[in-house]
Tab-separated table of C-alpha atoms and ligand atoms in Angstrom:
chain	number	residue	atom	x	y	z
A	243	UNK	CA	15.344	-34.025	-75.426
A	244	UNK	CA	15.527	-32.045	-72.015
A	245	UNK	CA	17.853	-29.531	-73.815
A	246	UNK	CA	15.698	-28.888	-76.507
A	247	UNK	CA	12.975	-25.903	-76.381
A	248	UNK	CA	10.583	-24.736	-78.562
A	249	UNK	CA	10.100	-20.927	-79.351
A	250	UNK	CA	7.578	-20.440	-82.089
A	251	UNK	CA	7.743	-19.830	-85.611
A	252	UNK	CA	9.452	-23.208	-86.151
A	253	UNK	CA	12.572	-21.798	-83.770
A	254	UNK	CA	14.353	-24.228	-81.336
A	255	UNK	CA	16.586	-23.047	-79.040
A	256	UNK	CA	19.339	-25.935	-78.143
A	257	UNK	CA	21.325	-25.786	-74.832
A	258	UNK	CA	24.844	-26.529	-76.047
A	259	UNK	CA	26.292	-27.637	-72.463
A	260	UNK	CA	29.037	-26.310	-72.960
A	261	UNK	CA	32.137	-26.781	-70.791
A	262	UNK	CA	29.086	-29.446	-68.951
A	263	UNK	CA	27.050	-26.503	-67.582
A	264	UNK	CA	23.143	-25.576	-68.499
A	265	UNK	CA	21.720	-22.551	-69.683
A	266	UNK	CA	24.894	-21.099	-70.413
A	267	UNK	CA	25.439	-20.888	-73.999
A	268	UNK	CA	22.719	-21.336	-76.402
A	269	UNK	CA	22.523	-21.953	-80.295
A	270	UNK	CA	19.109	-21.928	-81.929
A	271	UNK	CA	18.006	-24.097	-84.859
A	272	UNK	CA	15.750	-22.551	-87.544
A	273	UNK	CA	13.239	-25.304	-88.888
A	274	UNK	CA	11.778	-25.579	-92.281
A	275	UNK	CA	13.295	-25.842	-95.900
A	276	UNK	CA	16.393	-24.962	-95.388
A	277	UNK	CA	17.227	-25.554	-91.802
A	278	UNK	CA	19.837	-22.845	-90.223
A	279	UNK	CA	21.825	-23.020	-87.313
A	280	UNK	CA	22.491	-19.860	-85.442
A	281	UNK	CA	25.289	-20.431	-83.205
A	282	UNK	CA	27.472	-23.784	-83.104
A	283	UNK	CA	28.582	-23.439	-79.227
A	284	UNK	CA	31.969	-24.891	-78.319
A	285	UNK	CA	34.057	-27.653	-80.188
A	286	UNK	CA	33.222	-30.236	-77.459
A	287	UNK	CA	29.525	-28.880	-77.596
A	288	UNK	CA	28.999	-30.108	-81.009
A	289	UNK	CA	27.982	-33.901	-80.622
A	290	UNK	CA	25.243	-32.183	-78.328
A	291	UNK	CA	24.400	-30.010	-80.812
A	292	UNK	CA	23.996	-33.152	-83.636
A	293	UNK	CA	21.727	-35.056	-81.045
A	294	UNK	CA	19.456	-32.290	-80.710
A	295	UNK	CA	19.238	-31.840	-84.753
A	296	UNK	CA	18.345	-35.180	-85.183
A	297	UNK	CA	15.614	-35.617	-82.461
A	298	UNK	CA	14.410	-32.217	-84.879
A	299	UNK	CA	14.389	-35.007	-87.587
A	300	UNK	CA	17.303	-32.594	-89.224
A	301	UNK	CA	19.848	-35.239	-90.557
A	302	UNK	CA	23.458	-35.096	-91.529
A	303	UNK	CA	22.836	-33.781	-95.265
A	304	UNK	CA	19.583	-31.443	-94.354
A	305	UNK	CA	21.189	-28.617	-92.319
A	306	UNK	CA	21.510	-26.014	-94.993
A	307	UNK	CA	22.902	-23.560	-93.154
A	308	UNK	CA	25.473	-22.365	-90.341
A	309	UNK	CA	26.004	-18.960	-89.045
A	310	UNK	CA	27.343	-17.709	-86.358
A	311	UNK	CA	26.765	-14.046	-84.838
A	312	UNK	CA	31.275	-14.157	-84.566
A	313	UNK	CA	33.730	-16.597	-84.104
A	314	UNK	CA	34.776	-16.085	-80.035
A	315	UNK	CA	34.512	-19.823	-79.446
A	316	UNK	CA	31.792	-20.458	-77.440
A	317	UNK	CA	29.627	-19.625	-80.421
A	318	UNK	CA	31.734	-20.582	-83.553
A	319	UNK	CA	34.600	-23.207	-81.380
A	320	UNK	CA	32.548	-25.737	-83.035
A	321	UNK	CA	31.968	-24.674	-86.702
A	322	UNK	CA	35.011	-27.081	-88.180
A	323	UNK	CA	33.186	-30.117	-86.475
A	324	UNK	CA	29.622	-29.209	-87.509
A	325	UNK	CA	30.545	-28.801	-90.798
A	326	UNK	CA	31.945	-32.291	-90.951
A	327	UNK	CA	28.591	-33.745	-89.826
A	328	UNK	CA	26.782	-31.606	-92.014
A	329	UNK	CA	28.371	-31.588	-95.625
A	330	UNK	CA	26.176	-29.708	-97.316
A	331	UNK	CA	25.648	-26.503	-95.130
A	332	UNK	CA	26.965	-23.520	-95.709
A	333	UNK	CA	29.494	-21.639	-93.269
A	334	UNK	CA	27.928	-17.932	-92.932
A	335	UNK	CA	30.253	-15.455	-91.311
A	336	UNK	CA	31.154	-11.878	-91.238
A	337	UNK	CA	33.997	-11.018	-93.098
A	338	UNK	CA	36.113	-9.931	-90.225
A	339	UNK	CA	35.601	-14.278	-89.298
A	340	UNK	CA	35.835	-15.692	-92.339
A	341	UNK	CA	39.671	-16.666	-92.579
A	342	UNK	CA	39.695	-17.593	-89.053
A	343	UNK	CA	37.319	-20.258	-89.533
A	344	UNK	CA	39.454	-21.218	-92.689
A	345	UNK	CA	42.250	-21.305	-90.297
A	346	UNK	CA	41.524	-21.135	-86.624
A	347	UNK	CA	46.158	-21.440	-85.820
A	348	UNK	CA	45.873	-17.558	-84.353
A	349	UNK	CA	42.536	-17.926	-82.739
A	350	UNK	CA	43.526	-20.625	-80.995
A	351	UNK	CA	46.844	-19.331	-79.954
A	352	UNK	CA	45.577	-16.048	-78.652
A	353	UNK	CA	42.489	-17.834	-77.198
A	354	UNK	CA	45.305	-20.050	-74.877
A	355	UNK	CA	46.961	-16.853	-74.217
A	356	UNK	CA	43.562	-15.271	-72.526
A	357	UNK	CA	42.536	-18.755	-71.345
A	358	UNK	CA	45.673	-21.018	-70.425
A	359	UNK	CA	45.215	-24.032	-68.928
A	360	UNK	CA	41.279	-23.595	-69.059
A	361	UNK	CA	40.955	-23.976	-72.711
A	362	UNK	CA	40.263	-26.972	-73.285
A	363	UNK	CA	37.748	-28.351	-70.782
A	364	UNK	CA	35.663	-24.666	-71.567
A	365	UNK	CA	35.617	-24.786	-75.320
A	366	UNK	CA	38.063	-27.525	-76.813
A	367	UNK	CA	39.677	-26.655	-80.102
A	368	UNK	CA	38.269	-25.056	-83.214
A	369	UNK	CA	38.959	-27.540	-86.304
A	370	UNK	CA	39.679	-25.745	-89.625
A	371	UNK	CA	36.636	-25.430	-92.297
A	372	UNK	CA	37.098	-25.546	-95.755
A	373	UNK	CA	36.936	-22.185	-96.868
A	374	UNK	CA	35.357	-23.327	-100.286
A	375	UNK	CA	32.463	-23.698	-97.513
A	376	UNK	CA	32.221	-20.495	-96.066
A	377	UNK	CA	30.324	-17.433	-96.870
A	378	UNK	CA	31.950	-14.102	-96.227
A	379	UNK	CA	29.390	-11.261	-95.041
A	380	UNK	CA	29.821	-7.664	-95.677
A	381	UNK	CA	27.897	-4.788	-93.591
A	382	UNK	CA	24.351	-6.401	-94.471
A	383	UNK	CA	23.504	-9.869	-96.225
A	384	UNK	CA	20.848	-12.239	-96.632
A	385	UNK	CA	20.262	-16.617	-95.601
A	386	UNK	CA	17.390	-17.673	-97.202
A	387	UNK	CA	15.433	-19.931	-95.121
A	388	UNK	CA	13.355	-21.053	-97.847
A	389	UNK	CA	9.416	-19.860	-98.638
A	390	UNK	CA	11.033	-16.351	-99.055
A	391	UNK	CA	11.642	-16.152	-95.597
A	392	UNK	CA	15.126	-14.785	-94.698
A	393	UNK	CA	17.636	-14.087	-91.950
A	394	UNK	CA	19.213	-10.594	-92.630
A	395	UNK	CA	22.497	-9.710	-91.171
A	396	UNK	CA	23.582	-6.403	-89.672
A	397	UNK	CA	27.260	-5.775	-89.265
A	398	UNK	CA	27.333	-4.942	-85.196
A	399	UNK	CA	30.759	-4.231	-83.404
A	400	UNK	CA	31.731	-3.230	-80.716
A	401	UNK	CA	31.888	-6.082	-78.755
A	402	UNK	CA	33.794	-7.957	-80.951
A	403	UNK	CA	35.011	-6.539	-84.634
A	404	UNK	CA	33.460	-9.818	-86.654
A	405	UNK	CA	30.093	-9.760	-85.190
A	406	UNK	CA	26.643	-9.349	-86.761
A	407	UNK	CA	22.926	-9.126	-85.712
A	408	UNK	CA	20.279	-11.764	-87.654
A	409	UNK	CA	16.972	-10.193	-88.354
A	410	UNK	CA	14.158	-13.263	-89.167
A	411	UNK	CA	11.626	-11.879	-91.730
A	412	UNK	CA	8.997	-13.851	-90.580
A	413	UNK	CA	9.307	-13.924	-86.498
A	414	UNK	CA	11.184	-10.361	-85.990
A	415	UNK	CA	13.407	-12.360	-83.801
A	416	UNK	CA	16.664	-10.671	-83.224
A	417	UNK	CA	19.603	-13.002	-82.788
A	418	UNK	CA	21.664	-10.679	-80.753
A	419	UNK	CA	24.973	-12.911	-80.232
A	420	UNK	CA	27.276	-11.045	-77.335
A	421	UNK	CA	26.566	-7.277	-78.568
A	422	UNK	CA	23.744	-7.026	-76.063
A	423	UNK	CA	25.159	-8.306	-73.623
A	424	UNK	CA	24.723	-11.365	-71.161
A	425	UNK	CA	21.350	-12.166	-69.852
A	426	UNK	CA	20.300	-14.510	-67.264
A	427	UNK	CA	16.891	-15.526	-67.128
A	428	UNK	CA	16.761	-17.226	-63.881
A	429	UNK	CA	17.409	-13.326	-62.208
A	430	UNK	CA	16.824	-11.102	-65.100
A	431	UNK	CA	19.978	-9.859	-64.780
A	432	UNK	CA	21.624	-8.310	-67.871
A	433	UNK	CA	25.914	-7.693	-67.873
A	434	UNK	CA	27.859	-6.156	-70.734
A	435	UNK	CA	30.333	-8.397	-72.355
A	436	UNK	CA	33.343	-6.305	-73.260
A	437	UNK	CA	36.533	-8.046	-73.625
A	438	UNK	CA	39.846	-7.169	-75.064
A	439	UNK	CA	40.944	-6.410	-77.832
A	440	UNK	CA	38.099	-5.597	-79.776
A	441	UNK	CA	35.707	-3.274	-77.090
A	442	UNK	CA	34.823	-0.100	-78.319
A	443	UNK	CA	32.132	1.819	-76.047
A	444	UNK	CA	30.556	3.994	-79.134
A	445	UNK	CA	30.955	1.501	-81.517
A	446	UNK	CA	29.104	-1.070	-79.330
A	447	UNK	CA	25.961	1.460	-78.408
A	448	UNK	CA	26.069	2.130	-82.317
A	449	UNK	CA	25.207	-1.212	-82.627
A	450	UNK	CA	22.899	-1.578	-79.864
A	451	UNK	CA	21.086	1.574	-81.552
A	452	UNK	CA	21.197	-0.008	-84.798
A	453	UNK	CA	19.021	-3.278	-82.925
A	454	UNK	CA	16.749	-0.770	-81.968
A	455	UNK	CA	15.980	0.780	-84.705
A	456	UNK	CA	15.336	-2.540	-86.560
A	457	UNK	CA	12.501	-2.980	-84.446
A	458	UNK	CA	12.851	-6.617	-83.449
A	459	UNK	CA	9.867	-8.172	-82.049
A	460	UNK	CA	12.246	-10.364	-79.805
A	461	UNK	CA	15.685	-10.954	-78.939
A	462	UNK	CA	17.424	-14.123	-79.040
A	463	UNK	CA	20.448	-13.932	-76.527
A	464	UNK	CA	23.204	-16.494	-77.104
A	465	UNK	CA	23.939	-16.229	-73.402
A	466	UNK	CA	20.830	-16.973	-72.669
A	467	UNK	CA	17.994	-17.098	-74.373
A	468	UNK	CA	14.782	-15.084	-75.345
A	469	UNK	CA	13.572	-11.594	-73.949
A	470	UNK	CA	10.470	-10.463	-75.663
A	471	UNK	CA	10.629	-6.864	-73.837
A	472	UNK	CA	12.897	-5.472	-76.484
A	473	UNK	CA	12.827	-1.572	-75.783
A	474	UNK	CA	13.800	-1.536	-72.238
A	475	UNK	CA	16.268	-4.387	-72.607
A	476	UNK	CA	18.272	-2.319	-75.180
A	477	UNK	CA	18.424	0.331	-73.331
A	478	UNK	CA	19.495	-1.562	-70.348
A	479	UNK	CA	22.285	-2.927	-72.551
A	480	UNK	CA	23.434	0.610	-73.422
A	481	UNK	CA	23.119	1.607	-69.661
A	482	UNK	CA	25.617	-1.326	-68.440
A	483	UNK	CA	27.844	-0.203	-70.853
A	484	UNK	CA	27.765	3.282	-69.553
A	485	UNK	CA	28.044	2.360	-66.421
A	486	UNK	CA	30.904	-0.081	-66.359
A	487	UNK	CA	32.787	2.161	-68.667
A	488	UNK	CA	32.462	5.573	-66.203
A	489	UNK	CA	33.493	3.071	-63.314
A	490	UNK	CA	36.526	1.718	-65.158
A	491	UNK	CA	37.809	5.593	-66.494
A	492	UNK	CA	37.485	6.397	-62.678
A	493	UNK	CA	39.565	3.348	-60.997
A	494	UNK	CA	41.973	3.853	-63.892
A	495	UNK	CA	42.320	8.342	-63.219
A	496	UNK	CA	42.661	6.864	-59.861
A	497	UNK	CA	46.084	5.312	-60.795
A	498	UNK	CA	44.403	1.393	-60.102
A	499	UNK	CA	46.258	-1.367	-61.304
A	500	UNK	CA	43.945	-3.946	-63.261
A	501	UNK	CA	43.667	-6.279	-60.190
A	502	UNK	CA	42.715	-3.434	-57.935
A	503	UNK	CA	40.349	-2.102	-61.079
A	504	UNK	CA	38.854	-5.153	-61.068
A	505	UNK	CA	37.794	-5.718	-57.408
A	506	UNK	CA	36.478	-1.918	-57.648
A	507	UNK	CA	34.173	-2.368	-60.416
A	508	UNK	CA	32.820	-5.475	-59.299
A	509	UNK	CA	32.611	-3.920	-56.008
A	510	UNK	CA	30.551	-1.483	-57.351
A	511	UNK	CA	28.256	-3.157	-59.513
A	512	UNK	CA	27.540	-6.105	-57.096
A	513	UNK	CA	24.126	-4.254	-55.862
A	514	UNK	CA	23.065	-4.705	-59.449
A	515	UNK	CA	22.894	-8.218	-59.827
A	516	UNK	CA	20.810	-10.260	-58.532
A	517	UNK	CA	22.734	-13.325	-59.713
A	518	UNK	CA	25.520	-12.460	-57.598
A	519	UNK	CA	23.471	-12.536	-54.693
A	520	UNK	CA	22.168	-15.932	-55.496
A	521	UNK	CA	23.411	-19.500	-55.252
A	522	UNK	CA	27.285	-19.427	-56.033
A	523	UNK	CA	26.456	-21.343	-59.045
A	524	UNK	CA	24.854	-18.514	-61.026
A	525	UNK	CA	27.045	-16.422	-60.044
A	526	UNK	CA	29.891	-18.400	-61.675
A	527	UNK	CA	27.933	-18.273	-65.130
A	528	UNK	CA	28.364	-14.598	-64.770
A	529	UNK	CA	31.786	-14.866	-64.115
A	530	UNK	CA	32.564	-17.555	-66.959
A	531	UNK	CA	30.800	-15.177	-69.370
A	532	UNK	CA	31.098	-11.638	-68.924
A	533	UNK	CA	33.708	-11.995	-65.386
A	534	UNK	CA	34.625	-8.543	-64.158
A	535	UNK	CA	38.468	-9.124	-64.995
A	536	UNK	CA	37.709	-9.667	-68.724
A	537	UNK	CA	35.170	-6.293	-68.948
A	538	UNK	CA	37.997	-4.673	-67.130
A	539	UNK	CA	40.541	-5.345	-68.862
A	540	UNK	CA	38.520	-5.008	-72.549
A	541	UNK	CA	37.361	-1.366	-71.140
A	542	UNK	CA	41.224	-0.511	-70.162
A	543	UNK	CA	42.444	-1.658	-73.371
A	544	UNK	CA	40.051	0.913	-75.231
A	545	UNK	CA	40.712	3.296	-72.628
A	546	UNK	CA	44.277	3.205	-73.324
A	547	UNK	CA	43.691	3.767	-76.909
A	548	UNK	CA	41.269	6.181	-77.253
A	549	UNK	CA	41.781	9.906	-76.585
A	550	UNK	CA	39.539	11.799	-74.079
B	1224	ZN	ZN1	29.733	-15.271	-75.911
């Protein structure tokens, strides 16, 4: 399958299509005894997601495990149907998750507040897990892969307060979720991803220090894909951050009202982007996935609630 690609060390990374676009949201599958899935993608994502497992001869009571890095829905939106097709697997989530999966009612609600009318054709609707199914994780835990290899999970906020890092024993691959950022490989471009509610600028380069210092060999971006040069990406990641955050504190000392923020910022930042340079297409990915009014808005919120 064209949406299937093979990254070593039995790792597959599987373009979800989500909302119908490519090489915007990616979950990978990890291959061997006990077959893991890192990332669902979006509700509406997941009968793409079964069709890749099978052509990876992984069939509807093989998939051992599910985890997702946390549960904004266009990585977890399509846990509740994945777990249908895959009875035996395990839910794996951080703790912070866990009863949303259970019981996605708020999610969902405050997801339609952010997303209105858009909500469905971007990420459809998260069904409810059984929470007999799902695996709470504290600051650190452990999926066993089988052979003794093992995904390891760091808790990592910042960009969100449920999400975690996954450390593979055997590759060093870092799955890095949304706490990096949002790459693009077609330009190279890297963004930060800092919503509301949950941004926190020193929490989130905590976390980006804590990837560091696990010395990854390579990082696994859900948005979008691998980037073997792991120094200088991390600090890149902690850079955008820096940067987006001193440009937001200024349009907001200015007395800038979010809309006027916004057009600021993105003002500003344009010259660093080569996606937003290129065909109007890429551009929109950035947009969909780390837009200027949502990394506003996230970096106001924490503004707004953090003394200087
Ligand atoms: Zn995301």
């Amino acid at each position: 399958m064209d949406n299937v690609t093979p990254l070593g060390g039995d790792v597959y990374e599987i373009d979800t299509r989500m909302a119908g676009y490519s090489g915007i949201t990616a979950g990978y599958l990890i291959l061997g005894d006990r077959p893991c899935l890192v990332e669902t993608g979006t509700s509406t994502s997941a009968p793409v997601v079964r069709d890749a497992l099978s052509t990876l001869g992984v069939g509807p009571d093989d998939l051992a495990t599910v985890v997702v890095t946390h549960i904004h829905l266009d990585h977890a939106g399509g846990v509740g149907d994945i777990a249908s097709f895959y009875p035996s697997a395990e839910i794996v989530v951080h703790e912070k998750g866990a009863r949303h999966l259970a019981d996605p009612s708020r999610l969902m609600a405050s997801a339609k507040m952010v997303w209105g009318d858009k909500l469905d054709a971007l990420f459809g609707t998260l069904a409810p897990t059984d929470a007999a199914r799902i695996r709470a994780l504290g600051d650190t835990g452990t999926i066993a892969l089988g052979n003794g290899r093992t995904l390891a999970s760091h808790y990592s906020p910042g960009h969100a307060k449920h999400h975690v890092g996954l450390l593979d024993s055997l590759t060093g691959d870092l799955y890095v979720g949304d706490a990096a950022g949002v790459y693009l490989p077609e330009t190279g471009d890297l963004r930060p991803a800092t919503p509301p509610p949950d941004f926190d600028l020193d929490v989130a380069l905590g976390s980006i220090g804590l990837f560091a210092a696990l010395k990854p060999q390579r990082l696994l971006f859900s948005h979008y894909g691998p980037v073997e040069d792991v120094p200088s990406t991390l600090e890149r990641s902690a850079e955008e951050l820096r940067i987006w955050v001193d440009l937001t504190r200024r349009a907001r000392d200015e007395g800038l009202d979010l809309d006027h923020a916004v057009a600021m910022v993105r003002d500003r930042t344009r010259e660093r982007y080569a996606a937003l340079r290129a065909d109007e297409a890429t551009a929109e990915q950035f947009e969909l996935l780390s837009g200027a009014p949502s990394n506003v808005a996230g970096i106001m919120h924490w503004l707004d609630r953090t003394p200087r």
